[in-house]
CSV table of C-alpha atoms in Angstrom, one decimal:
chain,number,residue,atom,x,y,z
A,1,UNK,CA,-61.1,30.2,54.9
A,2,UNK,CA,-59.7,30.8,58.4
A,3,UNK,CA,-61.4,32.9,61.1
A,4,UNK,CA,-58.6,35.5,60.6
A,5,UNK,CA,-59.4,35.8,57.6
A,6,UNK,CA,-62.8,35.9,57.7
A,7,UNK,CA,-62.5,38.6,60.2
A,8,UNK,CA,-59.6,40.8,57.8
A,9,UNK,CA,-62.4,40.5,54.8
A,10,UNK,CA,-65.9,40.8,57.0
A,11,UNK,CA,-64.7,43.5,58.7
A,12,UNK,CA,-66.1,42.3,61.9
A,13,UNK,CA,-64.3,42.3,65.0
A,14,UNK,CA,-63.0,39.0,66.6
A,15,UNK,CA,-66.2,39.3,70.4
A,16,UNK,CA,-69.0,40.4,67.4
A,17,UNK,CA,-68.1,37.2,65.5
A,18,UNK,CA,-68.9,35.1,68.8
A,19,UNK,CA,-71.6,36.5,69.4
A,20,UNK,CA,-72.9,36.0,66.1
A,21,UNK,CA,-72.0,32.4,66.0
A,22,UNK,CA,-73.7,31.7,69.6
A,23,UNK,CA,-76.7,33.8,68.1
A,24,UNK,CA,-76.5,31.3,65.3
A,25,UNK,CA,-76.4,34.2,62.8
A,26,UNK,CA,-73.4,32.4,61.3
A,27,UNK,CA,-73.0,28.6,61.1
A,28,UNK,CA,-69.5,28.2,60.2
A,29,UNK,CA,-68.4,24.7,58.9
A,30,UNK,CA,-65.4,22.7,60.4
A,31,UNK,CA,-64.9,21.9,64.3
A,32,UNK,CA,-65.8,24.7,66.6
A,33,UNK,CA,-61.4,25.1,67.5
A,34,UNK,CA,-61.3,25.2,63.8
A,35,UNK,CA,-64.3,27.0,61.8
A,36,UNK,CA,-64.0,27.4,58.1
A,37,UNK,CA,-66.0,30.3,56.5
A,38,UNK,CA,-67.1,30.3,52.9
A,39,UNK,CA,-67.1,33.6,50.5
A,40,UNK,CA,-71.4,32.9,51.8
A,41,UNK,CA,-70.6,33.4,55.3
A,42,UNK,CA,-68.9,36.9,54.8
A,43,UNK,CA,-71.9,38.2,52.8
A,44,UNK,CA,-73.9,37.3,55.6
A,45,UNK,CA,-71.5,38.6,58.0
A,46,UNK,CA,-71.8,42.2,56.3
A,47,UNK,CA,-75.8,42.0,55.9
A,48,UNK,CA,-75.9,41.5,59.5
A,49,UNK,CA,-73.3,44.5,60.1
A,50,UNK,CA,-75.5,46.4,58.2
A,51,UNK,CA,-78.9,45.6,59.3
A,52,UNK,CA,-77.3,46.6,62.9
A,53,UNK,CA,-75.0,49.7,62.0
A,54,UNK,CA,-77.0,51.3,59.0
A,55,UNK,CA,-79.8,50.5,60.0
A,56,UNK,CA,-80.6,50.3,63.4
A,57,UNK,CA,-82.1,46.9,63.8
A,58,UNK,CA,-82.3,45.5,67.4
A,59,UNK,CA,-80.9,41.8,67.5
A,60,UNK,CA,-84.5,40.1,67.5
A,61,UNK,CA,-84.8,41.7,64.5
A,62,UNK,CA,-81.5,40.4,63.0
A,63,UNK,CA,-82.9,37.5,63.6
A,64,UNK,CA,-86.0,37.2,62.0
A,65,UNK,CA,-85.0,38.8,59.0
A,66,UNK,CA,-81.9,36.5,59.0
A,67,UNK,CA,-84.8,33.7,59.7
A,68,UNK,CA,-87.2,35.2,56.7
A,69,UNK,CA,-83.8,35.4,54.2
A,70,UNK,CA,-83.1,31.6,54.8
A,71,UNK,CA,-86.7,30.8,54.3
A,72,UNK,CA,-86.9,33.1,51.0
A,73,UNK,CA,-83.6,31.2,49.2
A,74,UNK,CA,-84.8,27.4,50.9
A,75,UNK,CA,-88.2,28.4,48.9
A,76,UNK,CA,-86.0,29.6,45.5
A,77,UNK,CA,-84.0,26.4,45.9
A,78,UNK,CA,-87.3,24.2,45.9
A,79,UNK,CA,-88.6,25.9,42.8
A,80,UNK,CA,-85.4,25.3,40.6
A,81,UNK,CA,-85.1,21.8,41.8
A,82,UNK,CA,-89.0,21.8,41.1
A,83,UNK,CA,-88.2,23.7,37.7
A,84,UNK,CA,-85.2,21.1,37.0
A,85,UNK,CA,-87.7,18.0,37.4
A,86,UNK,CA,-90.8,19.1,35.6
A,87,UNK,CA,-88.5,19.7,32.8
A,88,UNK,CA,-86.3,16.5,32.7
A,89,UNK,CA,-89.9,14.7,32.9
A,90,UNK,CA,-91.1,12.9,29.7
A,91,UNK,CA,-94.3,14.2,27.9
């Protein structure tokens, strides 16, 4: 999707999203003159509006929870790859 309408459905406002991109809290796909966001992106876009409005995290700790929650699904995608291959395995 286009920034715009990343922005309409994130809810972010067009500076924050900057920021957050030179923060590297969002790594949008496409050219950097033309990002594309996925339905992912936005989720990730409101945890990180949340973690900073609701509740009051400082931006180091956006980003090590941001860190820890890319760690924590890398580690669920190993174990159902893991899952996958122990059960396509013969006897």
């Amino acid at each position: 999707m286009s920034r715009e309408e990343f922005l309409s459905l994130s809810g972010i406002e067009h500076d924050t999203l900057g920021v957050w991109i030179e923060q590297e809290w969002l790594i949008p796909s496409g050219s950097s003159a033309e990002p594309s966001f996925s339905d992912i992106d936005i989720a990730r876009a409101r945890l990180i509006r949340e973690l900073l409005v609701d509740f009051g995290v400082n931006s180091e700790g956006v980003g090590v929870i941001l860190n820890l929650v890319d760690q924590l699904y890398g580690v669920r995608r190993t174990l159902t790859e893991l899952r996958q291959a122990i059960r396509t395995t013969p006897g």
